[in-house]
Coordinates of C-alpha atoms in Angstrom, one line a residue:
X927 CA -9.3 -9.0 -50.8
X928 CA -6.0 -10.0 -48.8
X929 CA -4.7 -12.8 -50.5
X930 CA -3.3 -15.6 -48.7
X931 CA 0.0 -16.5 -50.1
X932 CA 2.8 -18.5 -49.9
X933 CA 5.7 -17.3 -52.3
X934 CA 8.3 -20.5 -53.1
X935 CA 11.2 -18.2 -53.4
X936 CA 13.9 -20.8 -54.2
X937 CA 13.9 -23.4 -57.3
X938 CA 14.0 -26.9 -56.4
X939 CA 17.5 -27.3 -57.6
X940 CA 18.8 -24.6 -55.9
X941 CA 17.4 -26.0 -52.7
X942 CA 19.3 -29.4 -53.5
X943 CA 22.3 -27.2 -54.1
X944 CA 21.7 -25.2 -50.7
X945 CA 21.7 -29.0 -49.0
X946 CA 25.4 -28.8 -48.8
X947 CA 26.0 -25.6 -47.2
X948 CA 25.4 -23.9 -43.8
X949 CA 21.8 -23.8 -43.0
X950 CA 22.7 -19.6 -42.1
X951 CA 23.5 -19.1 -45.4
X952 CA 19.8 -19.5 -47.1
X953 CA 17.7 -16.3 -47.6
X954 CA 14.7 -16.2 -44.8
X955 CA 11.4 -16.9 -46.1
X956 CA 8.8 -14.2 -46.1
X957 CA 6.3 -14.7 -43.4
X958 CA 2.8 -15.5 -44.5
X959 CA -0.2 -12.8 -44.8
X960 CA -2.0 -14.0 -41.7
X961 CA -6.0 -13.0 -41.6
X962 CA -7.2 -10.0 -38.9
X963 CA -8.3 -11.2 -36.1
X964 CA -12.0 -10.3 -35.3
X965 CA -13.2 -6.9 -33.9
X966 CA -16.2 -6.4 -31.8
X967 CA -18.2 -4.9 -34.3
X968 CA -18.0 -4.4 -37.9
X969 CA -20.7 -1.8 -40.0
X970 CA -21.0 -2.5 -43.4
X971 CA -22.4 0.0 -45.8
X972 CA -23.7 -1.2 -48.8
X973 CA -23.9 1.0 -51.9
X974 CA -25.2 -0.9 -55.0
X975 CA -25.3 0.5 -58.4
X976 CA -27.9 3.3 -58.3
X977 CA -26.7 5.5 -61.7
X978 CA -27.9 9.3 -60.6
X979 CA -27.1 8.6 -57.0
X980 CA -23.4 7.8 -57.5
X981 CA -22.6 11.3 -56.1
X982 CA -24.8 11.5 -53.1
X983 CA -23.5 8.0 -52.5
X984 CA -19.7 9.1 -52.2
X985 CA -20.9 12.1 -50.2
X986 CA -22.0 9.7 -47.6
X987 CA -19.0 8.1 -47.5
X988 CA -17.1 11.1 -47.2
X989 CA -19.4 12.3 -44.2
X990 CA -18.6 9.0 -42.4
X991 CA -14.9 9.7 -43.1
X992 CA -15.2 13.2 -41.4
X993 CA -17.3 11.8 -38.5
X994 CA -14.8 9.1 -37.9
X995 CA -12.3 11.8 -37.2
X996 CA -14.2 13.2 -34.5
X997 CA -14.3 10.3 -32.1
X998 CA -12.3 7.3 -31.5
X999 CA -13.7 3.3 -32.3
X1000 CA -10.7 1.4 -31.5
X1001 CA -12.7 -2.1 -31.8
X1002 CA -14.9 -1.4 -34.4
X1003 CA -14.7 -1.0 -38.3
X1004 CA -16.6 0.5 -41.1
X1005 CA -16.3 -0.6 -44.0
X1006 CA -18.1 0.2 -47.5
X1007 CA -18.8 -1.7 -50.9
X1008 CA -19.3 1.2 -53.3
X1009 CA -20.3 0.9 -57.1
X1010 CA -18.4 3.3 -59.0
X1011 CA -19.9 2.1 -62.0
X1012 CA -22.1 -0.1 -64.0
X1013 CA -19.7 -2.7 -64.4
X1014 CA -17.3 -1.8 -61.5
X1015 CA -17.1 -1.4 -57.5
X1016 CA -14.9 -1.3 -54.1
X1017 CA -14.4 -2.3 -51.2
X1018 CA -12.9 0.1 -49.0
X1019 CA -12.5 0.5 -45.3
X1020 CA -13.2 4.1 -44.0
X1021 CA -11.4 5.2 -41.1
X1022 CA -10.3 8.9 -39.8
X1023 CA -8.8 10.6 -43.0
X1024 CA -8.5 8.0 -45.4
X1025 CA -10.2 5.3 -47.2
X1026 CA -8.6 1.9 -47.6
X1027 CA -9.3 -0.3 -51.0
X1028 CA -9.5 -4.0 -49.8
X1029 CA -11.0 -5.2 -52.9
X1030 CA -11.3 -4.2 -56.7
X1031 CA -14.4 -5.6 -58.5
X1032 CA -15.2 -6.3 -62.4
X1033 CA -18.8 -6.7 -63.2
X1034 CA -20.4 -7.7 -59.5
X1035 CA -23.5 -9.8 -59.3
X1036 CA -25.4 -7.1 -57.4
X1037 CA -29.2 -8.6 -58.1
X1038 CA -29.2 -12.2 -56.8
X1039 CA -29.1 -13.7 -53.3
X1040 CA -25.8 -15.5 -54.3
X1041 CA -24.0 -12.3 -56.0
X1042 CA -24.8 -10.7 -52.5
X1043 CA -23.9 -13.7 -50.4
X1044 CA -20.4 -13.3 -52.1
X1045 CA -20.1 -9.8 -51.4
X1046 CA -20.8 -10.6 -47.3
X1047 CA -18.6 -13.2 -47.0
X1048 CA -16.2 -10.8 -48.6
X1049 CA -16.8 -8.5 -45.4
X1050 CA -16.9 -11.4 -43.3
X1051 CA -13.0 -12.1 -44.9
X1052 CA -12.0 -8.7 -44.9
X1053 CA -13.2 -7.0 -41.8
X1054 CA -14.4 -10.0 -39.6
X1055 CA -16.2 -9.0 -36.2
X1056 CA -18.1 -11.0 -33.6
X1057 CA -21.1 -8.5 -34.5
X1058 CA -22.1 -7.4 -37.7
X1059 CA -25.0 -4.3 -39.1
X1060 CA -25.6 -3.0 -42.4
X1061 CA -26.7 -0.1 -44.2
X1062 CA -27.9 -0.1 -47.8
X1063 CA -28.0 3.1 -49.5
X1064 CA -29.3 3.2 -53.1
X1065 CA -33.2 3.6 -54.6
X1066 CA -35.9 2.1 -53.2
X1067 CA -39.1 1.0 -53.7
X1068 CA -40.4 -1.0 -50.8
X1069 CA -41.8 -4.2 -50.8
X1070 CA -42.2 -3.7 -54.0
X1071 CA -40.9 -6.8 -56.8
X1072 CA -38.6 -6.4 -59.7
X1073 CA -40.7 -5.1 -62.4
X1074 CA -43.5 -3.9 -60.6
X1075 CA -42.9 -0.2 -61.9
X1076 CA -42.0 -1.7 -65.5
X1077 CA -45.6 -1.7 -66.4
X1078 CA -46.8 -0.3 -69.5
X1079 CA -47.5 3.4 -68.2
X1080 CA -47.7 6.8 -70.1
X1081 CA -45.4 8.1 -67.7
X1082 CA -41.8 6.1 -67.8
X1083 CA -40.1 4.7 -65.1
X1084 CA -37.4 7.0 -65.8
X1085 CA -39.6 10.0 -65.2
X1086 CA -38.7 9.2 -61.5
X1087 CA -35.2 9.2 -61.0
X1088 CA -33.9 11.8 -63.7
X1089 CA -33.4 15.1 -62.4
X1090 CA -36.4 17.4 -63.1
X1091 CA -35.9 21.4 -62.7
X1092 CA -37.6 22.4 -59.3
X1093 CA -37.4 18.2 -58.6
X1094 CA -35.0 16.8 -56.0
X1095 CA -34.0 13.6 -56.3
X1096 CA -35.0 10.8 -54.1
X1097 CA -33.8 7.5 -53.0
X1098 CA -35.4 2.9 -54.0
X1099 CA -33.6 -0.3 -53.5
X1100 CA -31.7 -1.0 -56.6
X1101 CA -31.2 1.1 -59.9
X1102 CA -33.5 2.7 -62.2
X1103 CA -33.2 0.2 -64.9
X1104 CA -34.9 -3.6 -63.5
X1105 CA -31.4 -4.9 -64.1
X1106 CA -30.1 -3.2 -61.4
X1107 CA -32.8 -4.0 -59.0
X1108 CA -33.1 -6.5 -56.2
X1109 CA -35.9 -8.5 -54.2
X1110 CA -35.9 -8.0 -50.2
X1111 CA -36.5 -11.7 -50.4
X1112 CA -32.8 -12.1 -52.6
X1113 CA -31.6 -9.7 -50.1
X1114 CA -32.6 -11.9 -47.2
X1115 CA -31.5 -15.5 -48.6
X1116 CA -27.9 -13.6 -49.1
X1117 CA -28.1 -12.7 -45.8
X1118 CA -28.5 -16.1 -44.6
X1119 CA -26.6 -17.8 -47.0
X1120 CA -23.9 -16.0 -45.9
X1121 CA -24.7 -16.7 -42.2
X1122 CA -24.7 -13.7 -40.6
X1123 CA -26.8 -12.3 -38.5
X1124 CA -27.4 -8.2 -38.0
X1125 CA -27.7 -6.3 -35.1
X1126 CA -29.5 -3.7 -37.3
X1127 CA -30.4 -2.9 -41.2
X1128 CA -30.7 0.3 -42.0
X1129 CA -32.1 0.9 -45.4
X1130 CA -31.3 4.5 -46.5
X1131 CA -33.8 4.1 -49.6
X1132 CA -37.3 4.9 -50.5
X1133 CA -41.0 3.5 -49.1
X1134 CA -38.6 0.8 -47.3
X1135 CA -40.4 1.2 -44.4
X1136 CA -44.1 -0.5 -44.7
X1137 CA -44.9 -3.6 -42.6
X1138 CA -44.3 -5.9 -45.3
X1139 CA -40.8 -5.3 -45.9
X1140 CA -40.0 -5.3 -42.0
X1141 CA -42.1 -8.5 -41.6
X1142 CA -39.7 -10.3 -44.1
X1143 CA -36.2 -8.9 -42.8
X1144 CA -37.4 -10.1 -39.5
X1145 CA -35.1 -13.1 -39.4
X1146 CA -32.0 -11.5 -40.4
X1147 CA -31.8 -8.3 -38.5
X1148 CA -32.8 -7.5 -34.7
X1149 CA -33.8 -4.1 -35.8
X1150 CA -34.8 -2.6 -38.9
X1151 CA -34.5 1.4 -39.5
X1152 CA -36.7 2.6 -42.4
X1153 CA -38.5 5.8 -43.8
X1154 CA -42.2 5.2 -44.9
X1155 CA -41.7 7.6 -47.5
X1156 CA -39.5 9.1 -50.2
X1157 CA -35.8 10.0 -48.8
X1158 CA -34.3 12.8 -50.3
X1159 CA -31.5 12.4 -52.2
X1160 CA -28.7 13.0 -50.0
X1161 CA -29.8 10.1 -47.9
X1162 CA -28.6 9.6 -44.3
X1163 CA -27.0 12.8 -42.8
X1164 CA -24.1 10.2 -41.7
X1165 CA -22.4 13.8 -40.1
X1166 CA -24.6 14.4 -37.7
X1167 CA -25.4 10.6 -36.5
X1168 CA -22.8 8.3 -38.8
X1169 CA -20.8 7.9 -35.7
X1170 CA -24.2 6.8 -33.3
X1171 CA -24.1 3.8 -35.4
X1172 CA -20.8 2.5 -33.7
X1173 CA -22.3 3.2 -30.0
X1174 CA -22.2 0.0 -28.0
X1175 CA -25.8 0.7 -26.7
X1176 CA -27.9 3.1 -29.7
X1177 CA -30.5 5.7 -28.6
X1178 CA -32.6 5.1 -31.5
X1179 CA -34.8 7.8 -30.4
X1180 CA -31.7 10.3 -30.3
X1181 CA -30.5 9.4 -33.8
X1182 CA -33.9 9.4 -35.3
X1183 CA -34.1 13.6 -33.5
X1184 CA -30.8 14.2 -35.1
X1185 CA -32.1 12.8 -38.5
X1186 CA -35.2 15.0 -37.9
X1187 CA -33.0 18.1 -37.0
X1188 CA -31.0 17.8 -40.2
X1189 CA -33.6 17.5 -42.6
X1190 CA -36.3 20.0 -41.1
X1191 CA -33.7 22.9 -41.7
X1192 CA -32.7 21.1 -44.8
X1193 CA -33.3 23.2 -48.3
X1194 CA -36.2 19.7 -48.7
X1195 CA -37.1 19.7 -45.5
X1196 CA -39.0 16.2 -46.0
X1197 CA -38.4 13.5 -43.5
X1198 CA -39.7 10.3 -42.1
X1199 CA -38.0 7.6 -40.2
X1200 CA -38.9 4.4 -38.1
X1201 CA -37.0 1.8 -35.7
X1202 CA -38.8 -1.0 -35.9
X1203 CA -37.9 -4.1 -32.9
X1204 CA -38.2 -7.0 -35.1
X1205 CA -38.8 -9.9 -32.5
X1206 CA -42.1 -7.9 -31.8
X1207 CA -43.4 -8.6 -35.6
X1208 CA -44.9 -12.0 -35.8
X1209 CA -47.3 -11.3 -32.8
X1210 CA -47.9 -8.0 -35.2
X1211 CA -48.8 -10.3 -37.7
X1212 CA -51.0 -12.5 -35.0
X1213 CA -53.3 -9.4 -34.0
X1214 CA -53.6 -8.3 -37.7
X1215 CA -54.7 -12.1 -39.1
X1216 CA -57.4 -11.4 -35.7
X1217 CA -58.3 -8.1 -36.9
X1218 CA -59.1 -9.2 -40.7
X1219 CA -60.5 -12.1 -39.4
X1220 CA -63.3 -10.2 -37.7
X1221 CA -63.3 -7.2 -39.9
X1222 CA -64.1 -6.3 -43.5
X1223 CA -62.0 -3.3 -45.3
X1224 CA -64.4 -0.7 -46.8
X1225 CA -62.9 0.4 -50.4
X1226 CA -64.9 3.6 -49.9
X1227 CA -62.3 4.4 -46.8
X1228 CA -58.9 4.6 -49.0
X1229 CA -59.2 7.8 -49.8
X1230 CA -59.6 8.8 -46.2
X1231 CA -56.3 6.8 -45.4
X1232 CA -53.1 8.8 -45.0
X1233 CA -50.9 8.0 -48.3
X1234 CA -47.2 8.3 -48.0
X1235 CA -47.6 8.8 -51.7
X1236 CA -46.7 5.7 -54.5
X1237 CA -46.1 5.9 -58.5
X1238 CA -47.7 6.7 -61.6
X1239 CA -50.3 9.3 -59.9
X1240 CA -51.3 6.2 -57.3
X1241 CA -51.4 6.1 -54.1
X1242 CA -50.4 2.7 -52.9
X1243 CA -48.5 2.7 -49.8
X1244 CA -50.9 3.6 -46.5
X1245 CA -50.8 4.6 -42.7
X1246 CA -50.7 1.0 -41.7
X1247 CA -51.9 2.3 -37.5
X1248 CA -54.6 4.4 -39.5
X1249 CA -55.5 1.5 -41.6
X1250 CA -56.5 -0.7 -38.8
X1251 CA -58.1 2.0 -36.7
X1252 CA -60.4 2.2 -40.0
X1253 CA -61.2 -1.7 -40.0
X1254 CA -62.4 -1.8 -36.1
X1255 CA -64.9 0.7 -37.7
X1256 CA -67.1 -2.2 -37.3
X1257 CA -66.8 -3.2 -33.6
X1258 CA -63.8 -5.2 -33.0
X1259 CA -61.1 -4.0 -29.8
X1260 CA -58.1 -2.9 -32.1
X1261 CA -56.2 -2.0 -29.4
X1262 CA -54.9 -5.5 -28.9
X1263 CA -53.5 -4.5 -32.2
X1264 CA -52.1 -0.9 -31.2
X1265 CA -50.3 -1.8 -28.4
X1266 CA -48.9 -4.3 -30.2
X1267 CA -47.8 -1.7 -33.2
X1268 CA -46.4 0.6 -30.6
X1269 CA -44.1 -2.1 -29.1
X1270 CA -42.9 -2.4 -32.3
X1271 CA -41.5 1.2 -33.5
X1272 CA -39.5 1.7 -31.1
X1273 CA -38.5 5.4 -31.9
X1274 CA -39.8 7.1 -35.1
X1275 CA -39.7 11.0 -36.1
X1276 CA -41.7 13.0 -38.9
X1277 CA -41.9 16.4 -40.6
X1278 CA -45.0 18.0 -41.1
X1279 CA -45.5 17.1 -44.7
X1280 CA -43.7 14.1 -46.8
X1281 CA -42.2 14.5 -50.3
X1282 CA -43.3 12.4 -53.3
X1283 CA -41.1 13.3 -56.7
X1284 CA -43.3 14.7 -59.3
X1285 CA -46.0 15.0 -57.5
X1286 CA -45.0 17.0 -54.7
X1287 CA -45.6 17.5 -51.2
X1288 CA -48.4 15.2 -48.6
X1289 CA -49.5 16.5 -45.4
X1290 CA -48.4 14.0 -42.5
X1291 CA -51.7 13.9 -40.1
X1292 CA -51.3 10.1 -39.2
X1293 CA -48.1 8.6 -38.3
X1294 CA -47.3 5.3 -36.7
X1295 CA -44.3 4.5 -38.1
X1296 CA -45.5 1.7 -40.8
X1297 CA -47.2 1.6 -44.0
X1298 CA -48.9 -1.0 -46.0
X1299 CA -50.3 -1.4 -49.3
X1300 CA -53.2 -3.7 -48.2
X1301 CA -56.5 -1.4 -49.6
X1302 CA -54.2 -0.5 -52.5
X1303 CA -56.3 -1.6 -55.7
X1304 CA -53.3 -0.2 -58.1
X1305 CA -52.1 -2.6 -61.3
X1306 CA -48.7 -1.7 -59.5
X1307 CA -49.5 -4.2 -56.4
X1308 CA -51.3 -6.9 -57.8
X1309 CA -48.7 -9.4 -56.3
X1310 CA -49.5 -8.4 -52.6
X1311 CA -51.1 -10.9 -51.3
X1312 CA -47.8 -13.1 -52.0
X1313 CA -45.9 -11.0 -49.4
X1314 CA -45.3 -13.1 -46.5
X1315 CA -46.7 -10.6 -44.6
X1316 CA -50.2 -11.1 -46.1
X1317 CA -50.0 -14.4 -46.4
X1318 CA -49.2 -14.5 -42.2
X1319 CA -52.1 -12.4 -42.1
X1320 CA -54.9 -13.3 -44.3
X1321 CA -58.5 -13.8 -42.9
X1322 CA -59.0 -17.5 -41.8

């Protein structure tokens, strides 16, 4: 951080002394470290500790660095808190060719809404902007809360995340171990704690992109960019569309076709991503508290759903477009509901099949750019219905 800093150069005697002599004669005082004034737009990309994705991590960066160099932001700044370690992190500014350290840290608070806070109003210090968007790249698990994968299973958390031959890695939001993982809730207080508002979240993790977790960054971000699915562990392809992220106006639908392009010639050639317009999702939630309230979900049509795949063998997170076209089954107009769904992805791409580590590969048949765990009956989702967005939504 730039420290603000007044040096008293002169003892107080020698300044008594000075009194008596020609003013000329003292030495100039050093002019004082005064803060940057604001830029248009600053990106911040957030890299929490996430152990075996330290390299993939730095990769990004270093894609962003070459991107930078190919065109020209002269109001705008990127800048990146990186953890190098368990115990210590950055913060650096990226520009064309180099990488600035702002800010050394020793043992962050990564996991709490006030550890976060601290780190934004860092940025907010550091690289202040009228306009501010984020992206988070580290493991993910959805909606998912802390501990919900440290169940007692036969089959280890760790079993996930540690490179298996014939396995790539993929991406959740946090760590591997529950210390190093974080609540979308914690994520969202920090955000408003800190007081700023996003033009757009971008969460380069896995399963981050089901209705629940959009529905509760709704307040803090005017869009949300998300993959349904597993992301593969190189994450965003930041050197093909880094540098859309700094356009005053973004083509969502352009970046999410060059995220599309990258990946289906990639050696995993796995993809999913969705833009989701969050002032659309509380009407969402409106037509979907309608449609349960004149519908009843038939356990017999999970395994019908299209899965975007899960943990421990389950399947827990579901088409969510497929999911209500299954509960009209009885009669009620779902469209009300589609058109509503549709208003909100506002660009979204897709390979033909999706990836799930371990397990291997899902066909993609149904795609509408959310998932939800709703029919899920897994020990793994048991707190559900505490999600805002089922609460929002429950049958009345």
């Amino acid at each position: 951080m730039k420290n603000f800093i007044y040096y008293i150069i002169l003892p107080f005697l020698f300044i008594l002394g000075a009194c008596e002599n020609d003013t000329d004669s003292l030495p100039s005082m050093p002019e004082p470290e005064t803060p940057d004034s604001p830029v248009e737009f600053t990106l911040f990309m957030y890299m929490p500790w996430s152990q075996n994705l330290t390299p993939d991590l730095q990769h990004n960066l270093t894609e962003m660095q070459a991107a930078l160099g190919k065109e020209h932001f002269p109001d705008k700044r990127v800048v990146s808190f990186i953890s190098t370690s368990s115990t210590q992190a950055q913060m650096v500014e990226i520009t064309a060719g180099q990488r600035k350290i702002l800010k050394n840290y020793e043992s962050p608070d990564l996991t709490t809404s006030q550890g976060i806070a601290s780190i934004l109003e860092d940025v907010k210090t550091l690289a202040p902007a009228q306009h501010y968007a984020m992206t988070i790249g580290c493991h993910g698990s959805g909606w998912l809360p802390v501990g919900a994968l440290n169940i007692d299973r036969t089959v280890s958390l760790h079993s996930f995340c540690i490179p298996v031959s014939n396995h790539p890695v993929t991406r959740y939001f946090g760590g591997i171990d529950i210390q190093w993982q974080t609540d979308v809730s914690a994520l969202v207080n920090a955000i408003e704690s800190a007081r700023i508002h996003l033009d757009f979240l971008l969460f380069d993790a896995c399963y981050m992109g089901g209705v629940e977790t959009a529905y509760e960054l709704r307040h803090v971000a005017d869009i949300t960019v998300l993959s349904p699915t597993e992301i593969m562990g190189r994450g965003i392809p930041y050197g093909s569309v880094g540098t859309l992220l700094l356009q005053d106006d973004i083509d969502w639908q352009q970046f999410c076709n060059k995220y599309y392009d990258f990946f289906s010639s990639y050696s995993s050639p796995y993809a999913t991503l969705s833009v989701i317009d969050s002032q659309y999702l509380e009407q969402l939630a409106d037509a979907m508290r309608q449609l349960n309230n004149n519908s009843t979900w038939n356990p017999e049509l999970t395994s019908q759903l299209q899965s975007f795949g899960g943990y421990y063998g389950e399947n827990i997170f579901f088409d969510l477009g497929q999911y209500a076209d299954f509960l009209s089954e009885n009669g009620y107009d779902v469209s009300h509901f589609t058109s509503i769904l549709h208003q909100s992805v506002i660009a979204s791409v897709h390979t033909e099949y999706c990836y799930i580590y371990l397990y291997g590969i899902i066909p993609i048949r149904h795609y509408s750019g959310l998932s939800t765990s709703a029919p899920s009956t897994s020990q793994v989702t048991v707190s559900w219905e505490s999600t805002r967005w089922a609460i929002d939504t429950k049958k009345q």
